[in-house]
mmCIF file of C-alpha atoms in Angstrom:
data_model
loop_
_atom_site.group_PDB
_atom_site.id
_atom_site.type_symbol
_atom_site.label_atom_id
_atom_site.label_comp_id
_atom_site.label_asym_id
_atom_site.label_seq_id
_atom_site.Cartn_x
_atom_site.Cartn_y
_atom_site.Cartn_z
ATOM 1 C CA MET J 1 -27.389 -2.626 -15.226
ATOM 2 C CA ALA J 2 -25.619 0.894 -14.705
ATOM 3 C CA GLU J 3 -23.247 0.882 -11.687
ATOM 4 C CA PRO J 4 -24.663 2.730 -8.551
ATOM 5 C CA ARG J 5 -23.530 6.405 -8.355
ATOM 6 C CA PRO J 6 -24.084 8.946 -5.470
ATOM 7 C CA ALA J 7 -26.507 11.746 -5.910
ATOM 8 C CA ALA J 8 -25.217 14.583 -8.060
ATOM 9 C CA GLU J 9 -26.516 17.227 -5.646
ATOM 10 C CA GLY J 10 -26.678 16.844 -1.849
ATOM 11 C CA PRO J 11 -28.608 18.719 0.804
ATOM 12 C CA PRO J 12 -27.006 21.636 2.836
ATOM 13 C CA ALA J 13 -24.517 20.350 5.178
ATOM 14 C CA GLU J 14 -25.167 20.908 8.855
ATOM 15 C CA PRO J 15 -21.917 21.542 10.740
ATOM 16 C CA VAL J 16 -21.430 20.068 14.201
ATOM 17 C CA PRO J 17 -18.694 20.925 16.715
ATOM 18 C CA PRO J 18 -15.533 18.713 16.761
ATOM 19 C CA PRO J 19 -15.140 16.322 19.644
ATOM 20 C CA GLU J 20 -14.021 17.661 22.901
ATOM 21 C CA ARG J 21 -11.277 15.022 23.446
ATOM 22 C CA PRO J 22 -7.660 16.235 22.453
ATOM 23 C CA ALA J 23 -6.131 14.866 19.343
ATOM 24 C CA PRO J 24 -3.332 12.574 19.394
ATOM 25 C CA GLY J 25 0.045 14.303 19.778
ATOM 26 C CA ALA J 26 3.283 13.838 17.865
ATOM 27 C CA VAL J 27 5.402 10.924 18.462
ATOM 28 C CA ARG J 28 9.139 11.699 18.663
ATOM 29 C CA HIS J 29 12.050 9.966 17.253
ATOM 30 C CA ARG J 30 9.968 7.698 14.875
ATOM 31 C CA ARG J 31 12.897 7.127 12.358
ATOM 32 C CA ALA J 32 15.513 7.150 14.972
ATOM 33 C CA VAL J 33 14.001 4.115 16.404
ATOM 34 C CA ALA J 34 12.405 2.484 13.472
ATOM 35 C CA HIS J 35 15.229 2.467 10.936
ATOM 36 C CA PRO J 36 17.925 0.957 13.244
ATOM 37 C CA LEU J 37 15.422 -1.646 14.348
ATOM 38 C CA ALA J 38 14.455 -2.507 10.620
ATOM 39 C CA LEU J 39 18.357 -2.875 9.917
ATOM 40 C CA LEU J 40 18.554 -5.116 12.921
ATOM 41 C CA GLY J 41 15.833 -7.444 11.388
ATOM 42 C CA VAL J 42 16.981 -7.163 7.788
ATOM 43 C CA VAL J 43 20.936 -7.216 8.194
ATOM 44 C CA ALA J 44 22.029 -7.931 11.656
ATOM 45 C CA LEU J 45 20.111 -11.035 12.583
ATOM 46 C CA PRO J 46 20.685 -13.004 9.320
ATOM 47 C CA GLY J 47 24.298 -11.863 9.605
ATOM 48 C CA LEU J 48 24.338 -13.377 13.117
ATOM 49 C CA VAL J 49 22.888 -16.586 11.778
ATOM 50 C CA LEU J 50 25.704 -16.714 9.195
ATOM 51 C CA TRP J 51 28.173 -16.084 11.765
ATOM 52 C CA ALA J 52 26.803 -18.557 14.191
ATOM 53 C CA GLY J 53 26.401 -21.216 11.527
ATOM 54 C CA GLY J 54 30.276 -21.076 10.879
ATOM 55 C CA VAL J 55 29.763 -20.924 7.014
ATOM 56 C CA THR J 56 32.843 -20.157 4.955
ATOM 57 C CA GLY J 57 33.874 -19.872 1.200
ATOM 58 C CA ALA J 58 31.198 -19.842 -1.357
ATOM 59 C CA ARG J 59 28.255 -20.398 1.035
ATOM 60 C CA LEU J 60 29.502 -17.284 3.038
ATOM 61 C CA GLY J 61 29.521 -15.398 -0.202
ATOM 62 C CA LEU J 62 26.124 -16.539 -1.090
ATOM 63 C CA GLY J 63 24.673 -15.424 2.242
ATOM 64 C CA MET J 64 26.420 -12.071 2.307
ATOM 65 C CA GLY J 65 25.415 -11.346 -1.221
ATOM 66 C CA TRP J 66 21.774 -11.913 -0.545
ATOM 67 C CA LEU J 67 21.930 -9.888 2.656
ATOM 68 C CA ALA J 68 23.305 -7.081 0.567
ATOM 69 C CA VAL J 69 20.446 -7.532 -1.909
ATOM 70 C CA ALA J 70 17.912 -7.258 0.853
ATOM 71 C CA ALA J 71 19.456 -4.243 2.412
ATOM 72 C CA LEU J 72 19.608 -2.512 -0.904
ATOM 73 C CA ILE J 73 15.886 -3.344 -1.588
ATOM 74 C CA TRP J 74 14.960 -2.141 1.951
ATOM 75 C CA THR J 75 16.769 1.082 1.335
ATOM 76 C CA ALA J 76 15.051 1.557 -1.911
ATOM 77 C CA ASP J 77 11.655 0.798 -0.289
ATOM 78 C CA LEU J 78 11.921 3.008 2.784
ATOM 79 C CA ARG J 79 8.665 4.767 1.892
ATOM 80 C CA ALA J 80 6.650 1.472 2.109
ATOM 81 C CA PRO J 81 7.122 0.190 5.693
ATOM 82 C CA ARG J 82 4.409 -2.407 5.352
ATOM 83 C CA ARG J 83 6.865 -4.407 2.881
ATOM 84 C CA TRP J 84 9.683 -4.206 5.277
ATOM 85 C CA PRO J 85 9.031 -7.678 6.839
ATOM 86 C CA GLY J 86 9.115 -9.286 3.387
ATOM 87 C CA TRP J 87 12.654 -8.043 2.745
ATOM 88 C CA ALA J 88 13.717 -9.184 6.269
ATOM 89 C CA LEU J 89 12.198 -12.689 5.251
ATOM 90 C CA LEU J 90 14.119 -12.757 2.081
ATOM 91 C CA ALA J 91 17.427 -12.184 4.090
ATOM 92 C CA ALA J 92 16.452 -14.670 6.740
ATOM 93 C CA VAL J 93 15.713 -17.332 4.022
ATOM 94 C CA ALA J 94 18.942 -16.763 2.332
ATOM 95 C CA ALA J 95 20.942 -17.059 5.612
ATOM 96 C CA ALA J 96 19.023 -20.274 6.441
ATOM 97 C CA ILE J 97 19.811 -21.751 3.090
ATOM 98 C CA ALA J 98 23.609 -20.748 3.326
ATOM 99 C CA THR J 99 24.002 -22.295 6.754
ATOM 100 C CA ALA J 100 21.807 -25.404 6.019
ATOM 101 C CA HIS J 101 21.306 -25.814 9.744
ATOM 102 C CA PRO J 102 18.096 -26.242 11.838
ATOM 103 C CA ALA J 103 19.478 -23.648 14.172
ATOM 104 C CA ALA J 104 18.836 -21.039 11.479
ATOM 105 C CA LEU J 105 14.987 -21.458 11.684
ATOM 106 C CA PRO J 106 14.367 -19.193 14.548
ATOM 107 C CA GLY J 107 15.775 -16.362 12.337
ATOM 108 C CA LEU J 108 13.069 -16.947 9.725
ATOM 109 C CA VAL J 109 10.552 -15.695 12.483
ATOM 110 C CA LEU J 110 12.530 -13.282 14.439
ATOM 111 C CA GLY J 111 13.706 -11.121 11.585
ATOM 112 C CA PRO J 112 10.392 -10.344 9.980
ATOM 113 C CA VAL J 113 8.908 -9.880 13.473
ATOM 114 C CA VAL J 114 11.650 -7.324 14.437
ATOM 115 C CA THR J 115 11.235 -5.585 11.158
ATOM 116 C CA GLY J 116 7.551 -5.585 11.553
ATOM 117 C CA LEU J 117 7.762 -3.843 14.941
ATOM 118 C CA ALA J 118 9.982 -1.173 13.208
ATOM 119 C CA ALA J 119 7.400 -0.428 10.605
ATOM 120 C CA ARG J 120 4.689 -0.246 13.105
ATOM 121 C CA ARG J 121 7.030 2.222 15.163
ATOM 122 C CA LEU J 122 7.181 4.434 12.216
ATOM 123 C CA THR J 123 3.511 4.638 11.306
ATOM 124 C CA ARG J 124 1.573 4.006 14.602
ATOM 125 C CA PRO J 125 0.072 5.644 16.400
ATOM 126 C CA LEU J 126 -1.215 8.237 13.946
ATOM 127 C CA GLY J 127 0.144 11.595 14.924
ATOM 128 C CA PRO J 128 0.456 15.242 13.356
ATOM 129 C CA ASP J 129 4.232 14.698 12.878
ATOM 130 C CA LEU J 130 3.348 12.191 10.088
ATOM 131 C CA ALA J 131 2.218 15.052 7.791
ATOM 132 C CA GLU J 132 5.839 15.921 7.451
ATOM 133 C CA ARG J 133 6.996 12.559 6.420
ATOM 134 C CA ASP J 134 6.961 10.921 3.115
ATOM 135 C CA HIS J 135 6.593 7.357 3.966
ATOM 136 C CA GLU J 136 3.288 5.546 3.529
ATOM 137 C CA VAL J 137 0.759 5.699 6.486
ATOM 138 C CA PRO J 138 -1.794 2.989 6.848
ATOM 139 C CA VAL J 139 -5.006 4.220 8.340
ATOM 140 C CA PRO J 140 -7.536 1.307 9.157
ATOM 141 C CA LEU J 141 -11.132 1.892 8.236
ATOM 142 C CA ARG J 142 -13.943 0.798 10.683
ATOM 143 C CA SER J 143 -15.388 -1.151 7.795
ATOM 144 C CA ALA J 144 -13.477 -3.720 5.594
ATOM 145 C CA GLY J 145 -10.432 -1.754 4.115
ATOM 146 C CA THR J 146 -7.517 0.475 4.686
ATOM 147 C CA LEU J 147 -6.509 3.957 3.544
ATOM 148 C CA LEU J 148 -2.792 4.078 2.741
ATOM 149 C CA ILE J 149 -1.663 7.720 2.663
ATOM 150 C CA GLY J 150 1.533 8.026 0.522
ATOM 151 C CA ARG J 151 3.597 10.963 -0.619
ATOM 152 C CA ASP J 152 1.727 11.482 -3.756
ATOM 153 C CA ARG J 153 -1.460 9.509 -3.515
ATOM 154 C CA ALA J 154 -3.949 7.948 -1.110
ATOM 155 C CA VAL J 155 -4.928 4.441 -1.924
ATOM 156 C CA LEU J 156 -8.157 2.717 -0.818
ATOM 157 C CA THR J 157 -7.660 -1.075 -0.484
ATOM 158 C CA ARG J 158 -10.412 -3.445 0.213
ATOM 159 C CA ARG J 159 -10.055 -6.784 1.864
ATOM 160 C CA ARG J 160 -11.709 -8.729 -0.899
ATOM 161 C CA GLY J 161 -13.185 -8.795 -4.334
ATOM 162 C CA HIS J 162 -12.228 -5.301 -5.684
ATOM 163 C CA LEU J 163 -9.564 -3.425 -7.348
ATOM 164 C CA ARG J 164 -7.635 -0.709 -5.387
ATOM 165 C CA GLN J 165 -8.556 2.824 -6.041
ATOM 166 C CA ALA J 166 -6.229 5.868 -5.650
ATOM 167 C CA LEU J 167 -6.687 9.630 -5.297
ATOM 168 C CA PRO J 168 -3.713 11.923 -6.727
ATOM 169 C CA LEU J 169 -2.949 14.195 -3.808
ATOM 170 C CA ALA J 170 -1.566 16.951 -6.052
ATOM 171 C CA GLU J 171 -5.184 17.365 -7.240
ATOM 172 C CA LEU J 172 -6.882 17.377 -3.821
ATOM 173 C CA ARG J 173 -9.671 19.775 -3.592
ATOM 174 C CA LEU J 174 -11.303 18.834 -0.188
ATOM 175 C CA ALA J 175 -10.185 16.869 2.917
ATOM 176 C CA GLN J 176 -13.255 17.461 5.338
ATOM 177 C CA PRO J 177 -13.345 15.862 8.762
ATOM 178 C CA GLY J 178 -16.916 15.191 10.142
ATOM 179 C CA ARG J 179 -19.154 12.421 11.191
ATOM 180 C CA LEU J 180 -22.067 10.328 10.100
ATOM 181 C CA ALA J 181 -25.339 10.581 12.198
ATOM 182 C CA GLU J 182 -26.455 7.275 10.874
ATOM 183 C CA PRO J 183 -25.108 4.217 8.896
ATOM 184 C CA GLU J 184 -24.761 4.884 5.197
ATOM 185 C CA ARG J 185 -23.620 3.122 2.016
ATOM 186 C CA TRP J 186 -21.168 4.928 -0.272
ATOM 187 C CA PRO J 187 -20.774 3.511 -3.951
ATOM 188 C CA LEU J 188 -17.329 3.411 -5.466
ATOM 189 C CA PRO J 189 -16.511 3.536 -9.297
ATOM 190 C CA GLY J 190 -16.656 0.023 -10.622
ATOM 191 C CA GLY J 191 -19.689 -1.200 -8.698
ATOM 192 C CA ALA J 192 -18.315 -1.540 -5.204
ATOM 193 C CA VAL J 193 -20.105 -0.283 -2.244
ATOM 194 C CA LEU J 194 -18.499 0.772 1.060
ATOM 195 C CA ASP J 195 -20.604 0.271 4.184
ATOM 196 C CA LEU J 196 -20.245 3.394 6.389
ATOM 197 C CA PRO J 197 -21.015 3.023 10.099
ATOM 198 C CA ALA J 198 -22.354 5.870 12.007
ATOM 199 C CA GLY J 199 -19.616 7.843 13.738
ATOM 200 C CA PRO J 200 -16.520 9.887 12.779
ATOM 201 C CA ALA J 201 -15.454 9.960 9.128
ATOM 202 C CA VAL J 202 -13.409 11.998 6.634
ATOM 203 C CA ARG J 203 -14.441 13.091 3.174
ATOM 204 C CA LEU J 204 -11.856 13.269 0.341
ATOM 205 C CA VAL J 205 -12.283 14.817 -2.951
ATOM 206 C CA ALA J 206 -9.658 14.837 -5.780
ATOM 207 C CA ALA J 207 -9.624 14.474 -9.555
ATOM 208 C CA GLY J 208 -13.541 14.209 -9.820
ATOM 209 C CA GLN J 209 -13.449 11.312 -7.370
ATOM 210 C CA GLN J 210 -14.857 11.389 -3.707
ATOM 211 C CA TRP J 211 -14.568 9.145 -0.740
ATOM 212 C CA VAL J 212 -16.248 9.088 2.540
ATOM 213 C CA LEU J 213 -14.237 6.861 4.834
ATOM 214 C CA PRO J 214 -14.942 5.838 8.448
ATOM 215 C CA VAL J 215 -11.784 6.540 10.478
ATOM 216 C CA ASP J 216 -11.234 7.008 14.125
ATOM 217 C CA GLU J 217 -9.192 10.390 13.821
ATOM 218 C CA PRO J 218 -10.738 12.211 10.831
ATOM 219 C CA GLY J 219 -9.315 15.607 11.726
ATOM 220 C CA LEU J 220 -5.776 14.237 11.889
ATOM 221 C CA VAL J 221 -6.274 12.217 8.726
ATOM 222 C CA ALA J 222 -7.461 15.322 7.007
ATOM 223 C CA ASP J 223 -4.458 17.382 8.204
ATOM 224 C CA VAL J 224 -2.069 14.718 6.979
ATOM 225 C CA VAL J 225 -3.616 14.452 3.568
ATOM 226 C CA ARG J 226 -3.681 18.355 3.358
ATOM 227 C CA ARG J 227 -0.078 18.738 4.134
ATOM 228 C CA ARG J 228 1.051 16.144 1.797
ATOM 229 C CA HIS J 229 -0.970 17.724 -0.929
ATOM 230 C CA THR J 230 1.232 20.794 -0.672
ATOM 231 C CA ALA J 231 4.418 18.551 -1.643
ATOM 232 C CA ALA J 232 2.711 16.048 -3.991
ATOM 233 C CA TRP J 233 3.908 15.455 -7.534
ATOM 234 C CA PRO J 234 1.123 15.256 -10.365
ATOM 235 C CA LEU J 235 0.451 11.641 -11.276
ATOM 236 C CA ARG J 236 -2.378 11.924 -13.777
ATOM 237 C CA THR J 237 -0.721 10.262 -16.650
ATOM 238 C CA GLY J 238 -2.782 7.678 -18.389
ATOM 239 C CA PRO J 239 -5.646 7.262 -21.091
ATOM 240 C CA THR J 240 -7.042 10.363 -22.510
ATOM 241 C CA ASP J 241 -9.975 8.740 -24.317
ATOM 242 C CA ALA J 242 -12.821 6.509 -23.466
ATOM 243 C CA ALA J 243 -11.507 3.471 -25.474
ATOM 244 C CA GLY J 244 -8.040 3.668 -23.923
ATOM 245 C CA TRP J 245 -9.622 3.930 -20.563
ATOM 246 C CA GLN J 246 -11.725 0.768 -21.251
ATOM 247 C CA ARG J 247 -8.720 -1.208 -22.304
ATOM 248 C CA LEU J 248 -6.881 -0.172 -19.338
ATOM 249 C CA ARG J 249 -9.754 -1.159 -16.912
ATOM 250 C CA ALA J 250 -10.407 -4.457 -18.649
ATOM 251 C CA TRP J 251 -6.559 -5.263 -18.353
ATOM 252 C CA ALA J 252 -6.544 -4.338 -14.621
ATOM 253 C CA VAL J 253 -9.645 -6.603 -13.947
ATOM 254 C CA ARG J 254 -7.822 -9.510 -15.636
ATOM 255 C CA HIS J 255 -4.621 -8.936 -13.786
ATOM 256 C CA GLY J 256 -5.940 -7.559 -10.466
ATOM 257 C CA THR J 257 -8.792 -9.950 -9.660
ATOM 258 C CA PHE J 258 -9.639 -13.558 -9.905
ATOM 259 C CA THR J 259 -12.643 -15.673 -9.461
ATOM 260 C CA TRP J 260 -12.941 -18.624 -7.076
ATOM 261 C CA HIS J 261 -16.091 -20.701 -6.723
ATOM 262 C CA GLY J 262 -18.208 -17.775 -7.965
ATOM 263 C CA ARG J 263 -16.648 -15.066 -5.797
ATOM 264 C CA THR J 264 -14.317 -12.409 -6.889
ATOM 265 C CA ALA J 265 -11.109 -11.777 -4.864
ATOM 266 C CA ARG J 266 -8.255 -9.391 -5.232
ATOM 267 C CA ALA J 267 -5.211 -10.844 -6.833
ATOM 268 C CA LEU J 268 -1.766 -10.261 -5.535
ATOM 269 C CA PRO J 269 0.739 -9.412 -8.337
ATOM 270 C CA GLY J 270 3.581 -9.757 -5.745
ATOM 271 C CA TRP J 271 3.414 -13.513 -6.257
ATOM 272 C CA ARG J 272 5.757 -12.763 -9.348
ATOM 273 C CA LEU J 273 8.289 -11.101 -7.064
ATOM 274 C CA TRP J 274 8.480 -13.923 -4.502
ATOM 275 C CA ALA J 275 8.420 -16.734 -7.177
ATOM 276 C CA GLY J 276 11.236 -14.844 -8.808
ATOM 277 C CA ALA J 277 13.300 -14.517 -5.483
ATOM 278 C CA PHE J 278 12.677 -18.263 -4.722
ATOM 279 C CA LEU J 279 14.054 -19.206 -8.199
ATOM 280 C CA ALA J 280 16.944 -16.865 -7.786
ATOM 281 C CA LEU J 281 17.709 -18.406 -4.373
ATOM 282 C CA VAL J 282 17.524 -21.962 -5.601
ATOM 283 C CA GLY J 283 19.755 -21.080 -8.648
ATOM 284 C CA SER J 284 22.381 -19.375 -6.557
ATOM 285 C CA LEU J 285 22.395 -22.314 -4.052
ATOM 286 C CA LEU J 286 22.870 -24.839 -6.946
ATOM 287 C CA LEU J 287 25.832 -22.763 -8.374
ATOM 288 C CA VAL J 288 27.400 -22.696 -4.966
ATOM 289 C CA SER J 289 27.040 -26.391 -4.752
ATOM 290 C CA ALA J 290 28.570 -26.782 -8.070
ATOM 291 C CA VAL J 291 31.684 -24.734 -7.102
ATOM 292 C CA GLU J 292 32.070 -26.755 -3.838
ATOM 293 C CA ARG J 293 32.177 -30.272 -5.408
ATOM 294 C CA PRO J 294 31.756 -31.760 -9.071
ATOM 295 C CA VAL J 295 28.220 -31.968 -10.180
ATOM 296 C CA HIS J 296 26.278 -32.962 -13.244
ATOM 297 C CA ALA J 297 26.111 -30.455 -15.961
ATOM 298 C CA SER J 298 22.428 -30.222 -15.616
ATOM 299 C CA VAL J 299 23.081 -28.598 -12.187
ATOM 300 C CA TRP J 300 24.926 -25.863 -13.961
ATOM 301 C CA VAL J 301 22.173 -25.268 -16.395
ATOM 302 C CA VAL J 302 19.591 -25.048 -13.840
ATOM 303 C CA GLY J 303 21.770 -22.848 -11.633
ATOM 304 C CA VAL J 304 22.148 -20.369 -14.361
ATOM 305 C CA VAL J 305 18.660 -20.473 -15.868
ATOM 306 C CA ALA J 306 16.806 -20.247 -12.525
ATOM 307 C CA PRO J 307 18.137 -16.764 -11.612
ATOM 308 C CA LEU J 308 17.372 -15.605 -15.170
ATOM 309 C CA LEU J 309 13.797 -16.738 -14.782
ATOM 310 C CA GLY J 310 13.604 -15.132 -11.429
ATOM 311 C CA ALA J 311 14.840 -11.820 -12.951
ATOM 312 C CA ALA J 312 12.306 -12.120 -15.625
ATOM 313 C CA LEU J 313 9.421 -12.518 -13.016
ATOM 314 C CA ALA J 314 10.788 -9.652 -11.141
ATOM 315 C CA VAL J 315 10.690 -7.464 -14.297
ATOM 316 C CA ASP J 316 7.142 -8.643 -15.079
ATOM 317 C CA TRP J 317 5.993 -7.884 -11.598
ATOM 318 C CA TRP J 318 7.350 -4.284 -11.944
ATOM 319 C CA ARG J 319 5.513 -3.915 -15.282
ATOM 320 C CA VAL J 320 2.219 -5.193 -13.856
ATOM 321 C CA ARG J 321 2.505 -3.288 -10.675
ATOM 322 C CA ARG J 322 3.024 -0.011 -12.604
ATOM 323 C CA ARG J 323 0.248 -0.427 -14.883
ATOM 324 C CA LEU J 324 -2.071 -1.390 -12.057
ATOM 325 C CA ASP J 325 -0.981 1.775 -10.293
ATOM 326 C CA SER J 326 -2.204 3.714 -13.289
ATOM 327 C CA ALA J 327 -5.409 1.961 -13.410
ATOM 328 C CA ASP J 328 -5.851 2.728 -9.589
ATOM 329 C CA ARG J 329 -5.576 6.403 -10.321
ATOM 330 C CA HIS J 330 -8.091 6.193 -13.229
ATOM 331 C CA PRO J 331 -11.415 4.482 -11.818
ATOM 332 C CA LEU J 332 -13.414 7.074 -13.799
ATOM 333 C CA PRO J 333 -13.130 7.593 -17.580
ATOM 334 C CA PRO J 334 -11.834 10.784 -18.983
ATOM 335 C CA ASP J 335 -14.172 13.860 -18.777
ATOM 336 C CA ALA J 336 -16.548 11.932 -16.464
ATOM 337 C CA ALA J 337 -19.030 13.686 -14.274
ATOM 338 C CA PRO J 338 -17.857 14.399 -10.747
ATOM 339 C CA TRP J 339 -18.588 11.598 -8.460
ATOM 340 C CA GLY J 340 -21.441 12.837 -6.348
ATOM 341 C CA GLU J 341 -21.898 16.151 -4.449
ATOM 342 C CA GLN J 342 -18.483 17.730 -4.158
ATOM 343 C CA ARG J 343 -19.276 21.174 -2.689
ATOM 344 C CA PRO J 344 -17.819 21.780 0.831
ATOM 345 C CA ASP J 345 -21.035 23.222 2.140
ATOM 346 C CA ARG J 346 -23.235 20.352 0.815
ATOM 347 C CA ALA J 347 -23.476 16.821 2.197
ATOM 348 C CA PRO J 348 -22.538 13.885 -0.190
ATOM 349 C CA VAL J 349 -24.951 11.682 2.022
ATOM 350 C CA SER J 350 -27.899 12.807 4.089
ATOM 351 C CA SER J 351 -26.401 12.086 7.340
ATOM 352 C CA TRP J 352 -23.035 13.658 6.721
ATOM 353 C CA ARG J 353 -22.171 16.358 9.382
ATOM 354 C CA PRO J 354 -18.949 18.281 8.894
ATOM 355 C CA TRP J 355 -16.965 19.677 11.650
ATOM 356 C CA ALA J 356 -17.665 23.298 12.244
ATOM 357 C CA VAL J 357 -14.042 24.102 12.487
ATOM 358 C CA ARG J 358 -10.867 22.810 10.876
ATOM 359 C CA THR J 359 -12.618 22.582 7.542
ATOM 360 C CA ALA J 360 -10.606 21.943 4.229
ATOM 361 C CA ARG J 361 -8.665 24.624 2.701
#
């Protein structure tokens, strides 16, 4: 059975005036508050655990080394605030292992919580100042999913059962705020269908794709997407023929989803990264134990092999994540027909009502 597609031609759009209420204003000092707060959770709190635990020698080196690793990863990952609590958890676990004391357990919760608050400060509430930033902005949908607006692409994530999809912002053609007069269903490439409740929504068109997404602030979302379009890097590198596209999609389905009791769910390739970090932590702890007192030779072997396996898993995570990112950007085969009606003066679904002002450029 062929996958559902939106109609190739839609009816004339009937513009409606935007809502009377004022749009959210800019939030001042997002970074000035968020970054120090994140450093508190990633570095300062685990460091306090090490100091309070009174660790010295090799164990202190173990804890400080892992704190440095977590801080470097956090610095390299500044554009993805949703992952910051994970790096704080890595530092907290390392500090707890180094101290080997129950008093370190509160740090396993406090560090990620503080860093999560920092990430929320950087991305919430949605405001026009976010258009000038380059970090990822999560926009919750009123249906099951989230729109992640990054520096160079917008990603649509579903809560279950489907691969992510991405729009390259460098190829943005239309970002149109509006509203749906009645509930609709919007098909996505791959056979998924997005339920659209009546109310405010934003319409995004890029690289032959089209999304109609139910969001609370469509005008603000459209403004952020348009502004990031002006500075986005081109991302359309991938398969150039139908056979290559089919191989990429088949690979993405194998690695990006799994089936459990007849139901399909979205896989999380990040397990490789966390399993690798666990192996590296265990290996480094065994090596520290071997330095502190005589141990069997097998402890040395496991202490050396475990971090190597952890590094291999981290490299594999990077490989899988990059290829999945490429598949995200190519839900349609090369030279595919545009996904539905894409003219700004036409409606992709019958109940679409674009705002009469602040239309896409």
